[in-house]
Short mmCIF file of C-alpha atoms and ligand atoms in Angstrom, two decimals:
data_model
loop_
_atom_site.label_atom_id
_atom_site.label_comp_id
_atom_site.label_asym_id
_atom_site.label_seq_id
_atom_site.Cartn_x
_atom_site.Cartn_y
_atom_site.Cartn_z
CA MET A 1176 -25.20 0.75 -1.38
CA SER A 1177 -22.76 2.35 1.10
CA ILE A 1178 -21.75 5.94 0.21
CA THR A 1179 -19.24 8.01 2.18
CA GLU A 1180 -19.25 11.78 1.72
CA ALA A 1181 -16.26 14.08 2.19
CA ASP A 1182 -14.86 17.27 0.70
CA VAL A 1183 -11.98 15.53 -1.07
CA ALA A 1184 -11.03 11.95 -1.92
CA VAL A 1185 -7.31 11.29 -1.81
CA ILE A 1186 -6.58 8.19 -3.87
CA GLY A 1187 -3.33 6.67 -2.56
CA ALA A 1188 -2.07 6.70 1.03
CA GLY A 1189 1.61 6.93 0.12
CA PRO A 1190 3.73 9.67 1.73
CA VAL A 1191 2.36 12.29 -0.67
CA GLY A 1192 -1.29 11.30 -0.20
CA LEU A 1193 -0.78 11.39 3.57
CA PHE A 1194 0.72 14.88 3.48
CA ALA A 1195 -2.17 15.96 1.23
CA VAL A 1196 -4.54 15.16 4.12
CA PHE A 1197 -2.68 17.68 6.29
CA ALA A 1198 -2.47 20.26 3.49
CA LEU A 1199 -6.21 19.92 2.78
CA GLY A 1200 -6.94 20.23 6.49
CA GLN A 1201 -4.98 23.46 6.60
CA VAL A 1202 -7.30 24.98 3.99
CA GLY A 1203 -10.41 23.74 5.78
CA LEU A 1204 -11.17 20.61 3.74
CA ASN A 1205 -11.66 17.09 5.08
CA ALA A 1206 -10.50 13.97 3.27
CA VAL A 1207 -11.36 10.35 2.75
CA VAL A 1208 -8.24 8.36 1.80
CA VAL A 1209 -8.32 5.15 -0.25
CA ASP A 1210 -5.49 2.67 -0.70
CA ALA A 1211 -5.26 -0.77 -2.24
CA LEU A 1212 -2.93 -1.84 0.54
CA SER A 1213 -4.16 -2.65 4.03
CA GLU A 1214 -1.62 -0.22 5.53
CA ALA A 1215 -0.85 3.41 4.77
CA GLY A 1216 2.59 4.44 3.51
CA GLY A 1217 2.83 3.48 -0.17
CA GLN A 1218 6.32 2.60 -1.38
CA CYS A 1219 7.91 3.72 1.92
CA ALA A 1220 5.91 1.15 3.89
CA ALA A 1221 5.72 -1.61 1.30
CA LEU A 1222 9.17 -1.50 -0.30
CA PHE A 1223 11.66 0.05 2.11
CA PRO A 1224 10.28 0.42 5.67
CA GLU A 1225 13.68 -0.12 7.31
CA LYS A 1226 15.81 1.88 4.84
CA PRO A 1227 16.94 5.37 5.81
CA ILE A 1228 15.87 8.28 3.58
CA TYR A 1229 18.37 11.16 3.62
CA ASP A 1230 16.61 13.89 1.64
CA ILE A 1231 13.54 14.76 3.68
CA PRO A 1232 14.07 18.42 4.66
CA SER A 1233 15.09 18.81 8.32
CA ARG A 1234 15.35 15.02 8.83
CA PRO A 1235 19.02 14.06 8.23
CA ASP A 1236 17.86 10.46 8.15
CA ILE A 1237 14.54 8.77 8.71
CA THR A 1238 13.39 5.26 7.79
CA GLY A 1239 10.47 4.71 5.45
CA ALA A 1240 8.37 3.35 8.34
CA ALA A 1241 9.22 6.28 10.65
CA LEU A 1242 8.37 8.81 7.93
CA VAL A 1243 4.97 7.18 7.43
CA GLU A 1244 4.33 7.18 11.19
CA ALA A 1245 5.24 10.88 11.38
CA LEU A 1246 2.98 11.74 8.43
CA LEU A 1247 0.08 9.85 10.02
CA THR A 1248 0.63 11.77 13.27
CA GLN A 1249 0.75 15.06 11.36
CA ALA A 1250 -2.52 14.24 9.52
CA ARG A 1251 -4.37 12.97 12.62
CA PRO A 1252 -5.76 16.35 13.81
CA TYR A 1253 -7.77 16.44 10.58
CA ALA A 1254 -9.34 13.02 11.30
CA PRO A 1255 -8.91 11.47 7.85
CA ASP A 1256 -11.34 8.69 7.01
CA PHE A 1257 -9.11 5.82 5.78
CA ARG A 1258 -10.54 3.24 3.38
CA LEU A 1259 -7.66 0.78 3.16
CA GLY A 1260 -7.42 -2.57 1.41
CA ARG A 1261 -9.58 -1.47 -1.53
CA ARG A 1262 -8.90 0.08 -4.93
CA ALA A 1263 -10.48 3.13 -6.49
CA VAL A 1264 -11.99 1.75 -9.69
CA SER A 1265 -13.94 4.52 -11.44
CA ILE A 1266 -14.54 8.26 -11.04
CA SER A 1267 -17.86 9.58 -12.37
CA ASP A 1268 -19.14 13.16 -12.55
CA MET A 1269 -22.36 13.55 -10.60
CA ASP A 1270 -24.14 16.93 -10.39
CA GLY A 1271 -20.94 18.94 -9.98
CA ALA A 1272 -19.46 16.35 -7.59
CA PHE A 1273 -17.62 13.07 -8.13
CA GLU A 1274 -18.65 9.53 -7.29
CA ILE A 1275 -15.84 7.05 -6.88
CA ALA A 1276 -16.50 3.32 -7.02
CA LEU A 1277 -14.25 1.22 -4.80
CA SER A 1278 -13.31 -2.40 -5.41
CA ASP A 1279 -15.30 -3.58 -2.35
CA GLY A 1280 -18.54 -2.29 -3.88
CA SER A 1281 -18.74 0.87 -1.73
CA TRP A 1282 -18.81 4.45 -3.07
CA LEU A 1283 -17.41 7.85 -2.17
CA ARG A 1284 -19.12 11.14 -3.02
CA VAL A 1285 -16.73 14.10 -2.98
CA LYS A 1286 -16.37 17.64 -4.31
CA ALA A 1287 -12.78 17.19 -5.55
CA VAL A 1288 -10.32 14.35 -6.09
CA VAL A 1289 -6.58 14.24 -5.44
CA ILE A 1290 -4.90 11.35 -7.23
CA ALA A 1291 -1.70 10.30 -5.43
CA THR A 1292 -1.39 6.80 -6.81
CA GLY A 1293 2.40 6.80 -7.22
CA GLY A 1294 3.63 3.78 -9.15
CA GLY A 1295 0.20 2.10 -9.09
CA ALA A 1296 -2.08 0.11 -6.81
CA PHE A 1297 -0.04 -2.31 -4.77
CA GLY A 1298 -1.20 -5.84 -4.27
CA PRO A 1299 0.56 -9.05 -3.30
CA SER A 1300 2.34 -11.00 -6.06
CA ARG A 1301 0.38 -14.24 -6.25
CA PRO A 1302 1.82 -17.65 -7.12
CA PRO A 1303 0.48 -18.99 -10.44
CA LEU A 1304 -1.35 -21.99 -8.94
CA ALA A 1305 -4.57 -23.56 -10.19
CA GLY A 1306 -7.52 -23.06 -7.84
CA LEU A 1307 -5.66 -20.48 -5.72
CA ASP A 1308 -8.62 -18.05 -5.38
CA ALA A 1309 -10.74 -20.60 -3.55
CA PHE A 1310 -8.22 -20.78 -0.72
CA GLU A 1311 -7.28 -17.09 -0.51
CA GLY A 1312 -8.24 -15.45 2.77
CA GLN A 1313 -9.07 -18.82 4.38
CA SER A 1314 -5.97 -21.01 3.92
CA VAL A 1315 -3.69 -18.92 1.69
CA PHE A 1316 -2.45 -15.56 3.01
CA TYR A 1317 -0.13 -12.76 1.91
CA SER A 1318 0.26 -11.11 5.32
CA VAL A 1319 -0.13 -12.19 8.93
CA PRO A 1320 -2.46 -9.85 10.82
CA VAL A 1321 -3.18 -12.45 13.58
CA PRO A 1322 -0.26 -14.85 14.16
CA ALA A 1323 -2.22 -16.83 16.80
CA ARG A 1324 -4.43 -18.11 13.98
CA PHE A 1325 -1.56 -20.49 13.07
CA THR A 1326 -1.15 -22.01 16.53
CA GLY A 1327 -0.97 -25.81 16.21
CA LYS A 1328 -1.25 -25.63 12.40
CA HIS A 1329 0.95 -27.07 9.65
CA VAL A 1330 2.21 -23.98 7.86
CA THR A 1331 4.07 -23.68 4.55
CA ILE A 1332 5.83 -20.37 3.90
CA ALA A 1333 6.88 -19.44 0.36
CA GLY A 1334 9.52 -16.78 -0.31
CA GLY A 1335 13.13 -15.95 0.44
CA GLY A 1336 13.09 -12.38 1.83
CA ASP A 1337 12.73 -10.80 5.24
CA SER A 1338 8.99 -11.48 5.59
CA ALA A 1339 9.34 -15.20 4.82
CA ALA A 1340 12.30 -15.66 7.18
CA ASP A 1341 10.82 -13.49 9.98
CA TRP A 1342 7.51 -15.34 9.97
CA ALA A 1343 9.20 -18.75 9.74
CA VAL A 1344 11.16 -17.95 12.91
CA HIS A 1345 8.14 -16.45 14.67
CA LEU A 1346 5.65 -19.19 13.76
CA ALA A 1347 8.11 -22.02 14.51
CA GLU A 1348 7.33 -21.33 18.19
CA ILE A 1349 3.56 -21.85 17.86
CA ALA A 1350 2.83 -23.87 14.69
CA ALA A 1351 2.70 -27.69 14.54
CA SER A 1352 5.22 -27.53 11.69
CA VAL A 1353 6.81 -24.88 9.46
CA THR A 1354 8.08 -25.64 5.95
CA VAL A 1355 9.84 -22.88 4.02
CA VAL A 1356 9.95 -23.11 0.21
CA HIS A 1357 12.31 -20.88 -1.72
CA ARG A 1358 13.49 -21.12 -5.31
CA ARG A 1359 17.11 -20.38 -4.37
CA PRO A 1360 19.29 -22.06 -1.73
CA THR A 1361 20.14 -18.70 -0.10
CA PHE A 1362 17.83 -16.23 1.64
CA ARG A 1363 17.80 -12.42 1.20
CA ALA A 1364 16.94 -11.70 4.81
CA ALA A 1365 18.73 -10.03 7.74
CA ASP A 1366 21.77 -12.08 8.85
CA ALA A 1367 20.40 -12.51 12.39
CA THR A 1368 17.09 -13.90 11.07
CA VAL A 1369 18.82 -16.28 8.66
CA ALA A 1370 21.00 -17.50 11.57
CA ALA A 1371 17.92 -17.96 13.80
CA MET A 1372 16.23 -19.90 11.01
CA ALA A 1373 19.30 -22.17 10.61
CA ARG A 1374 19.21 -22.90 14.38
CA LEU A 1375 15.53 -23.81 14.20
CA VAL A 1376 16.22 -26.08 11.20
CA GLU A 1377 18.84 -27.91 13.30
CA GLU A 1378 16.34 -28.23 16.16
CA GLY A 1379 13.82 -29.72 13.71
CA LYS A 1380 11.35 -26.85 14.15
CA ILE A 1381 11.65 -25.59 10.56
CA ARG A 1382 12.06 -27.58 7.35
CA VAL A 1383 13.61 -25.72 4.41
CA VAL A 1384 12.95 -26.87 0.84
CA ALA A 1385 15.33 -24.77 -1.26
CA PRO A 1386 15.63 -24.77 -4.17
CA GLY A 1387 11.95 -25.55 -4.58
CA THR A 1388 8.89 -23.95 -6.14
CA LEU A 1389 5.20 -24.24 -5.38
CA ALA A 1390 3.62 -26.62 -7.89
CA GLY A 1391 0.08 -27.15 -6.62
CA LEU A 1392 -2.45 -27.05 -3.81
CA GLU A 1393 -4.63 -29.88 -2.48
CA GLY A 1394 -7.74 -29.31 -0.44
CA GLU A 1395 -11.50 -29.17 -0.31
CA GLY A 1396 -13.53 -25.99 -0.64
CA THR A 1397 -11.55 -23.29 1.14
CA THR A 1398 -9.63 -25.75 3.35
CA LEU A 1399 -6.09 -26.59 2.34
CA HIS A 1400 -4.74 -30.10 3.04
CA ALA A 1401 -1.34 -30.12 1.32
CA VAL A 1402 1.08 -28.18 -0.84
CA ARG A 1403 2.99 -29.79 -3.73
CA ILE A 1404 6.55 -28.61 -4.23
CA ASP A 1405 8.73 -29.00 -7.32
CA ARG A 1406 12.40 -29.70 -6.60
CA PRO A 1407 14.92 -29.66 -9.45
CA GLY A 1408 16.18 -33.19 -10.12
CA SER A 1409 13.94 -34.78 -7.45
CA GLU A 1410 10.41 -36.06 -7.41
CA LEU A 1411 7.48 -33.86 -6.46
CA LEU A 1412 7.23 -33.33 -2.71
CA ARG A 1413 3.84 -33.34 -0.96
CA VAL A 1414 3.80 -31.44 2.34
CA PRO A 1415 0.70 -31.57 4.59
CA ALA A 1416 -0.42 -27.96 5.13
CA ASP A 1417 -3.31 -26.17 6.82
CA ALA A 1418 -2.05 -22.80 5.64
CA LEU A 1419 0.17 -21.36 2.94
CA LEU A 1420 1.78 -17.95 3.52
CA CYS A 1421 3.17 -16.41 0.34
CA PHE A 1422 5.71 -13.60 0.57
CA TYR A 1423 6.62 -12.90 -3.06
CA GLY A 1424 6.60 -9.11 -2.69
CA PHE A 1425 4.21 -6.68 -4.31
CA ALA A 1426 2.93 -6.21 -7.84
CA LYS A 1427 1.75 -2.82 -9.14
CA ASP A 1428 -1.48 -2.36 -11.06
CA VAL A 1429 -1.91 0.84 -13.11
CA SER A 1430 -4.89 -0.39 -15.12
CA ALA A 1431 -7.47 1.80 -13.30
CA LEU A 1432 -5.87 5.05 -14.52
CA SER A 1433 -6.93 4.75 -18.14
CA ALA A 1434 -10.61 4.66 -17.11
CA TRP A 1435 -10.32 7.93 -15.15
CA GLU A 1436 -10.04 10.07 -18.30
CA VAL A 1437 -7.23 12.21 -16.92
CA GLY A 1438 -5.00 11.77 -19.97
CA ALA A 1439 -2.63 9.31 -18.25
CA HIS A 1440 0.28 8.15 -20.39
CA ARG A 1441 3.46 6.16 -19.85
CA GLU A 1442 5.06 8.91 -17.75
CA GLY A 1443 2.05 9.62 -15.58
CA ILE A 1444 -0.85 12.06 -15.48
CA PRO A 1445 -0.15 15.41 -17.16
CA VAL A 1446 -0.87 18.30 -14.78
CA ASP A 1447 -0.62 22.08 -14.70
CA PRO A 1448 2.44 22.58 -12.45
CA ARG A 1449 0.87 25.70 -10.85
CA THR A 1450 -2.18 23.90 -9.49
CA TYR A 1451 -1.62 20.19 -10.23
CA ALA A 1452 -4.98 20.21 -12.00
CA THR A 1453 -5.49 17.41 -14.50
CA GLN A 1454 -7.47 17.76 -17.71
CA ARG A 1455 -10.64 16.92 -15.70
CA THR A 1456 -11.81 19.95 -13.71
CA GLY A 1457 -11.84 19.20 -9.98
CA ILE A 1458 -9.39 16.30 -10.26
CA PHE A 1459 -5.78 16.94 -9.23
CA ALA A 1460 -2.72 14.67 -9.38
CA ILE A 1461 0.37 14.85 -7.15
CA GLY A 1462 3.40 12.77 -6.20
CA ASP A 1463 5.06 10.18 -8.45
CA ILE A 1464 2.01 9.90 -10.72
CA ALA A 1465 1.91 13.62 -11.63
CA HIS A 1466 3.86 14.55 -14.73
CA TYR A 1467 5.07 17.93 -16.01
CA PRO A 1468 8.32 19.18 -17.56
CA GLY A 1469 11.21 18.89 -15.13
CA LYS A 1470 9.33 16.64 -12.70
CA LEU A 1471 11.53 15.14 -9.96
CA LYS A 1472 10.05 11.96 -8.53
CA LEU A 1473 10.98 12.73 -4.93
CA ILE A 1474 8.93 12.71 -1.77
CA LEU A 1475 9.81 16.34 -1.04
CA THR A 1476 8.55 17.39 -4.49
CA GLY A 1477 5.28 15.59 -3.77
CA PHE A 1478 4.87 17.45 -0.46
CA ALA A 1479 5.03 20.84 -2.22
CA GLU A 1480 2.61 19.58 -4.89
CA ALA A 1481 0.19 18.51 -2.14
CA ALA A 1482 0.15 22.01 -0.63
CA ALA A 1483 -0.48 23.68 -4.01
CA ALA A 1484 -3.16 21.15 -4.98
CA ALA A 1485 -4.93 21.67 -1.64
CA HIS A 1486 -5.19 25.41 -2.31
CA ALA A 1487 -6.42 24.74 -5.84
CA ALA A 1488 -8.97 22.20 -4.58
CA ARG A 1489 -10.31 24.78 -2.12
CA GLN A 1490 -10.62 27.29 -4.94
CA HIS A 1491 -12.50 24.67 -6.97
CA ILE A 1492 -14.87 23.78 -4.12
CA LEU A 1493 -15.47 27.34 -2.92
CA PRO A 1494 -15.08 29.46 -6.07
CA GLY A 1495 -14.97 33.19 -5.55
CA ARG A 1496 -14.76 32.78 -1.75
CA ASN A 1497 -11.84 34.86 -0.52
CA PHE A 1498 -9.19 32.77 1.16
CA HIS A 1499 -6.88 34.54 3.55
CA PHE A 1500 -3.49 32.85 3.30
CA GLU A 1501 -1.96 32.11 6.70
CA HIS A 1502 1.11 30.16 7.75
CA SER A 1503 0.56 27.07 9.86
CA THR A 1504 2.24 28.88 12.77
CA SER A 1505 -0.66 31.34 12.98
CA LYS A 1506 -3.35 28.96 11.75
CA GLY A 1507 -2.37 26.10 14.09
CA VAL A 1508 -4.02 22.67 13.90
CA PRO A 1509 -7.18 21.39 15.59
CA SER A 1510 -6.24 20.07 19.03
CA LYS A 1511 -8.74 17.22 18.85
CA PRO A 1512 -9.68 15.21 15.76
C1 LIG B 1920 13.90 1.46 -2.64
C2 LIG B 1920 13.40 2.87 -2.80
C3 LIG B 1920 14.08 3.90 -2.21
C4 LIG B 1920 13.64 5.22 -2.34
N1 LIG B 1920 14.34 6.24 -1.76
C5 LIG B 1920 13.88 7.51 -1.84
C6 LIG B 1920 14.57 8.59 -1.22
O1 LIG B 1920 15.63 8.41 -0.61
N2 LIG B 1920 14.05 9.86 -1.33
C7 LIG B 1920 12.89 10.12 -2.03
O2 LIG B 1920 12.45 11.27 -2.07
N3 LIG B 1920 12.23 9.10 -2.66
C8 LIG B 1920 12.69 7.83 -2.58
N4 LIG B 1920 12.03 6.81 -3.23
C9 LIG B 1920 10.86 7.17 -4.05
C10 LIG B 1920 9.65 7.41 -3.14
O3 LIG B 1920 9.35 6.23 -2.41
C11 LIG B 1920 8.48 7.84 -4.00
O4 LIG B 1920 8.82 9.05 -4.66
C12 LIG B 1920 7.26 8.07 -3.11
O5 LIG B 1920 6.88 6.89 -2.43
C13 LIG B 1920 6.09 8.54 -3.98
O6 LIG B 1920 5.04 8.78 -3.11
P1 LIG B 1920 3.54 8.76 -3.62
O7 LIG B 1920 2.71 9.01 -2.39
O8 LIG B 1920 3.41 9.64 -4.80
O9 LIG B 1920 3.27 7.27 -4.18
P2 LIG B 1920 3.48 5.82 -3.57
O10 LIG B 1920 4.42 5.81 -2.44
O11 LIG B 1920 3.77 4.96 -4.76
O12 LIG B 1920 2.04 5.47 -2.99
C14 LIG B 1920 0.95 5.35 -3.87
C15 LIG B 1920 -0.15 4.56 -3.16
O13 LIG B 1920 -1.31 4.60 -3.98
C16 LIG B 1920 -1.96 3.34 -3.92
N5 LIG B 1920 -2.78 3.19 -5.12
C17 LIG B 1920 -2.38 3.23 -6.41
N6 LIG B 1920 -3.43 3.08 -7.23
C18 LIG B 1920 -4.52 2.95 -6.44
C19 LIG B 1920 -5.92 2.75 -6.69
N7 LIG B 1920 -6.41 2.67 -7.93
N8 LIG B 1920 -6.74 2.62 -5.62
C20 LIG B 1920 -6.26 2.68 -4.34
N9 LIG B 1920 -4.95 2.87 -4.06
C21 LIG B 1920 -4.10 2.99 -5.09
C22 LIG B 1920 -0.82 2.34 -3.85
O14 LIG B 1920 -1.26 1.11 -3.28
C23 LIG B 1920 0.19 3.08 -2.95
O15 LIG B 1920 0.04 2.75 -1.60
C24 LIG B 1920 12.47 5.50 -3.11
C25 LIG B 1920 11.77 4.44 -3.71
C26 LIG B 1920 12.23 3.14 -3.56
C27 LIG B 1920 11.46 2.01 -4.21
#
């Protein structure tokens, strides 16, 4: 059984969880950070990476992706241990510490927990197809970490947003064939990408089936052979396929919260707005998931909550130990992680 030890577990690597790493570092605590997604950044990275945010203090405008990059840079001196692509499942008390079970079967052992799970654990929206699980990770994918994997392959791409259109254009250069399936005739992607896709359709490098919906998969074991596509008013289409890339966006899963015994309800986890302590001693909640009267679900609110929770976590871990408050200007940051 693999167990990682740290002072604090931060559950959720959204903007608020990332700033919590810095805030914890400033009070002398190290952090292990868990996120269901394979990349840090929460909603900013998953839902609006290219959109400008206008209400981050001192940044008149900054995109979601740039904010995440800046927060990662700010946290780096404290060498956070990232555990991405896995969910925190349970939190058990263990001799005055906490043990957190992750969805990959590994464990964390920590002295305090900061829950920064925002709107819930993100995961890809999956098409409702029989036998899908057998192909996932081998022939069916929800992201493209290694594009070269699709060189010379017959690829079907499902979806009508930026990711679907971008990857269709990109993979058209290296794949044996690219078929794009979308339930509507129009795409919600950047104009330039839609235009590039239209050019590649004319050149015969991309085939678009729209409107169309995925109806079934054919294959053996984990190897896909073909995708069946439903077209309104036409017969079922069978497209030979080595790989299916699905870009249907993200779904949020909040089911884990109820098992954590932190009193979570429809509006979030109730906290004491002085310390962000939950009803379970040693477990704090910050960011969109934390609830108290007058709560504003804004990134800047979450940043302030992270700083206060870090101080409270230090107090919890080192009770009675005097802590001399210093500004970051005098405290500085470690020069090397
Ligand atoms: C389109 C859009 C525009 C926005 N514009 C603004 C704006 O201009 N200004 C502003 O202040 N706010 C804006 N927001 C809101 C802002 O994005 C949120 O307030 C912010 O992302 C909350 O940060 P967070 O870190 O609390 O949670 P999130 O960003 O939601 O991150 C939570 C992370 O926790 C992970 N997680 C959840 N459960 C688990 C689990 N069990 N195990 C592991 N990981 C888990 C999730 O995968 C996720 O990555 C906008 C939101 C949207 C959707």
